[in-house]
């Protein structure tokens, strides 16, 4: 409680706050303030000691646990991690509760799908949620679809951005990626012990556009996003959806937001590729393809490239 109040004061103060001033406002001794500051530092926060007092090296939108109200005991914030997925796995194996969230300001080894790296520049929002959904493993891909839908809704309500979903797990704005989802689970006798869903959202960062087009919220709107507010909005939506989780409803909602269905697509796994017309999503979140030979095939995993009709152009069809 005391640490929460100290953090609140520091985060809201534009100037460094002197120890005696903090002890006066909280009516505790200077030694007590110093001890709390040391404990906050040990928990990974950077608090600078200047001649004028203490200064917290965060911005007002930094998603510090105390900003999340009754959820705060399940929020773990780190300035830097190798990957939030690794930390979430450690916490999950130690038995942390459903809905535990691990946030990192920066990741040294942020992971993307298909063994790719996820660049984690400052200003983005990078977190993993530990879920104990009490569901069979087969349903977990549908949980990822639910995450994508709630990200679309949060982008709309917090930033006024109209995003859509791309199979399997991407959130795009006009063909450019604004958020990605990666999940890992551990299973016992077909029941999920935990499912860790890792989410990277380009909010106030300038994403590197290496081989795939990407965009951030600030690039689209010119306005910085309050990242803690965004995360609170998303967690609230997602918690509500999971409390009354309906795979069938999620699939239907996903289809309505999809930019994949109705497109000619190429699906690449680590071992093979196939091409077809994306015609449906099955009850487990698999993508149903109509193949050129008239057969149907359902794919559950892989990278999906949308093939644009190359009308009026001679070069190869563009892929997104
Ligand atoms: C993808 O689109 O390839 C998935 C990207 C997932 C990135 C997030 S950032 C937070 C979490 N930690 C990671 O190492 N990866 C996920």
Tab-separated table of C-alpha atoms in Angstrom, residues 143-306:
chain	number	residue	atom	x	y	z
A	143	UNK	CA	-8.623	-18.439	-27.506
A	144	UNK	CA	-5.983	-16.789	-29.733
A	145	UNK	CA	-8.720	-15.687	-32.119
A	146	UNK	CA	-10.548	-14.170	-29.137
A	147	UNK	CA	-7.419	-12.222	-28.190
A	148	UNK	CA	-7.163	-10.838	-31.729
A	149	UNK	CA	-10.806	-9.718	-31.638
A	150	UNK	CA	-10.370	-7.914	-28.334
A	151	UNK	CA	-7.241	-6.204	-29.627
A	152	UNK	CA	-9.283	-4.942	-32.591
A	153	UNK	CA	-11.906	-3.576	-30.172
A	154	UNK	CA	-9.302	-1.902	-27.922
A	155	UNK	CA	-7.605	-0.312	-30.939
A	156	UNK	CA	-10.973	1.078	-31.973
A	157	UNK	CA	-12.001	2.353	-28.550
A	158	UNK	CA	-8.616	3.642	-27.277
A	159	UNK	CA	-7.104	4.919	-30.543
A	160	UNK	CA	-9.973	5.196	-33.057
A	161	UNK	CA	-8.147	2.760	-35.341
A	162	UNK	CA	-10.112	0.363	-37.559
A	163	UNK	CA	-8.083	-2.862	-37.557
A	164	UNK	CA	-9.017	-6.304	-38.934
A	165	UNK	CA	-7.873	-9.846	-38.272
A	166	UNK	CA	-5.761	-12.050	-40.500
A	167	UNK	CA	-5.477	-15.810	-40.050
A	168	UNK	CA	-4.096	-17.195	-37.844
A	169	UNK	CA	-3.245	-14.497	-35.308
A	170	UNK	CA	-2.446	-11.133	-36.784
A	171	UNK	CA	-4.085	-7.764	-36.390
A	172	UNK	CA	-3.641	-5.522	-39.415
A	173	UNK	CA	-4.530	-2.025	-40.553
A	174	UNK	CA	-4.676	-1.642	-44.332
A	175	UNK	CA	-2.388	-4.618	-44.862
A	176	UNK	CA	0.162	-3.514	-42.259
A	177	UNK	CA	0.677	-5.419	-39.023
A	178	UNK	CA	-0.106	-3.577	-35.809
A	179	UNK	CA	-0.197	-6.527	-33.387
A	180	UNK	CA	0.902	-10.146	-33.224
A	181	UNK	CA	0.040	-13.050	-30.936
A	182	UNK	CA	2.099	-16.066	-29.950
A	183	UNK	CA	0.920	-18.812	-27.628
A	184	UNK	CA	2.437	-21.728	-25.772
A	185	UNK	CA	0.726	-24.301	-23.644
A	186	UNK	CA	1.345	-27.208	-21.325
A	187	UNK	CA	-1.128	-30.038	-21.340
A	188	UNK	CA	-1.898	-32.950	-19.052
A	189	UNK	CA	-4.245	-35.677	-20.251
A	190	UNK	CA	-5.634	-33.306	-22.898
A	191	UNK	CA	-6.564	-30.665	-20.308
A	192	UNK	CA	-4.595	-27.462	-20.532
A	193	UNK	CA	-2.509	-26.834	-17.389
A	194	UNK	CA	-1.712	-23.376	-18.659
A	195	UNK	CA	-1.831	-21.418	-21.869
A	196	UNK	CA	0.506	-18.446	-22.184
A	197	UNK	CA	-0.586	-15.914	-24.727
A	198	UNK	CA	2.106	-13.406	-25.738
A	199	UNK	CA	0.982	-10.177	-27.326
A	200	UNK	CA	3.057	-7.483	-29.010
A	201	UNK	CA	1.298	-4.271	-30.047
A	202	UNK	CA	2.854	-1.417	-31.963
A	203	UNK	CA	1.564	1.613	-30.076
A	204	UNK	CA	4.082	4.436	-29.573
A	205	UNK	CA	7.048	2.696	-31.220
A	206	UNK	CA	8.385	3.022	-34.725
A	207	UNK	CA	8.382	-0.597	-35.907
A	208	UNK	CA	11.238	-1.741	-38.081
A	209	UNK	CA	9.882	-2.783	-41.451
A	210	UNK	CA	12.254	-5.539	-42.454
A	211	UNK	CA	10.496	-8.071	-44.658
A	212	UNK	CA	6.892	-7.424	-43.688
A	213	UNK	CA	4.958	-4.155	-43.585
A	214	UNK	CA	4.209	-3.005	-40.050
A	215	UNK	CA	2.658	0.104	-38.552
A	216	UNK	CA	2.091	1.571	-35.098
A	217	UNK	CA	-0.825	3.477	-33.597
A	218	UNK	CA	1.185	6.680	-33.294
A	219	UNK	CA	2.159	6.479	-36.954
A	220	UNK	CA	-1.494	6.150	-37.915
A	221	UNK	CA	-3.016	8.827	-35.688
A	222	UNK	CA	-0.118	11.109	-34.736
A	223	UNK	CA	-1.160	10.745	-31.093
A	224	UNK	CA	0.676	8.857	-28.343
A	225	UNK	CA	-1.371	6.091	-26.717
A	226	UNK	CA	-1.598	5.774	-22.924
A	227	UNK	CA	-0.222	2.239	-22.777
A	228	UNK	CA	-1.431	1.446	-19.262
A	229	UNK	CA	-4.931	2.595	-20.244
A	230	UNK	CA	-4.821	0.489	-23.394
A	231	UNK	CA	-3.760	-2.602	-21.467
A	232	UNK	CA	-6.468	-2.098	-18.829
A	233	UNK	CA	-9.102	-1.758	-21.578
A	234	UNK	CA	-7.904	-4.917	-23.299
A	235	UNK	CA	-7.647	-6.993	-20.094
A	236	UNK	CA	-11.158	-5.983	-19.120
A	237	UNK	CA	-12.619	-7.001	-22.510
A	238	UNK	CA	-10.696	-10.247	-22.603
A	239	UNK	CA	-11.601	-11.226	-19.047
A	240	UNK	CA	-15.297	-10.655	-19.808
A	241	UNK	CA	-15.093	-12.716	-22.979
A	242	UNK	CA	-13.304	-15.588	-21.245
A	243	UNK	CA	-15.755	-15.600	-18.332
A	244	UNK	CA	-18.494	-16.565	-20.797
A	245	UNK	CA	-16.275	-18.145	-23.417
A	246	UNK	CA	-18.113	-19.495	-26.441
A	247	UNK	CA	-15.880	-20.923	-29.173
A	248	UNK	CA	-18.773	-20.844	-31.670
A	249	UNK	CA	-19.493	-17.165	-31.025
A	250	UNK	CA	-15.794	-16.328	-31.198
A	251	UNK	CA	-15.467	-18.082	-34.554
A	252	UNK	CA	-18.506	-16.220	-35.896
A	253	UNK	CA	-17.190	-12.851	-34.673
A	254	UNK	CA	-13.746	-13.576	-36.097
A	255	UNK	CA	-15.217	-14.421	-39.515
A	256	UNK	CA	-17.017	-11.075	-39.534
A	257	UNK	CA	-13.720	-9.205	-38.925
A	258	UNK	CA	-11.532	-11.332	-41.177
A	259	UNK	CA	-9.578	-10.114	-44.172
A	260	UNK	CA	-8.451	-13.669	-44.974
A	261	UNK	CA	-11.720	-15.334	-45.969
A	262	UNK	CA	-12.544	-15.040	-49.636
A	263	UNK	CA	-8.886	-14.540	-50.556
A	264	UNK	CA	-6.503	-16.750	-52.459
A	265	UNK	CA	-3.822	-17.623	-49.880
A	266	UNK	CA	-0.518	-19.391	-49.604
A	267	UNK	CA	0.125	-21.201	-46.312
A	268	UNK	CA	3.724	-21.954	-45.378
A	269	UNK	CA	4.684	-24.186	-42.480
A	270	UNK	CA	8.290	-24.901	-41.559
A	271	UNK	CA	8.119	-27.940	-43.861
A	272	UNK	CA	5.722	-27.289	-46.746
A	273	UNK	CA	3.531	-24.766	-48.503
A	274	UNK	CA	0.092	-25.034	-50.048
A	275	UNK	CA	-2.212	-22.694	-51.891
A	276	UNK	CA	-5.967	-22.376	-52.111
A	277	UNK	CA	-8.980	-20.149	-51.710
A	278	UNK	CA	-9.742	-19.464	-48.009
A	279	UNK	CA	-13.443	-20.308	-47.740
A	280	UNK	CA	-14.172	-20.876	-44.054
A	281	UNK	CA	-12.941	-21.262	-40.504
A	282	UNK	CA	-13.800	-24.586	-38.888
A	283	UNK	CA	-14.947	-25.051	-35.266
A	284	UNK	CA	-11.349	-25.377	-34.021
A	285	UNK	CA	-10.080	-22.277	-35.798
A	286	UNK	CA	-8.596	-24.233	-38.732
A	287	UNK	CA	-8.624	-22.461	-42.096
A	288	UNK	CA	-10.597	-24.346	-44.759
A	289	UNK	CA	-9.081	-24.047	-48.241
A	290	UNK	CA	-10.681	-24.876	-51.572
A	291	UNK	CA	-7.834	-26.328	-53.614
A	292	UNK	CA	-7.367	-25.970	-57.364
A	293	UNK	CA	-8.104	-29.697	-57.858
A	294	UNK	CA	-11.584	-29.308	-56.354
A	295	UNK	CA	-10.752	-30.870	-52.968
A	296	UNK	CA	-10.879	-29.111	-49.603
A	297	UNK	CA	-8.119	-28.994	-47.060
A	298	UNK	CA	-8.052	-27.586	-43.529
A	299	UNK	CA	-4.833	-26.088	-42.195
A	300	UNK	CA	-4.196	-25.427	-38.501
A	301	UNK	CA	-0.781	-23.904	-38.450
A	302	UNK	CA	1.523	-21.818	-40.603
A	303	UNK	CA	2.213	-18.439	-42.095
A	304	UNK	CA	-0.509	-17.095	-44.281
A	305	UNK	CA	0.202	-14.928	-47.311
A	306	UNK	CA	-2.671	-13.202	-49.006
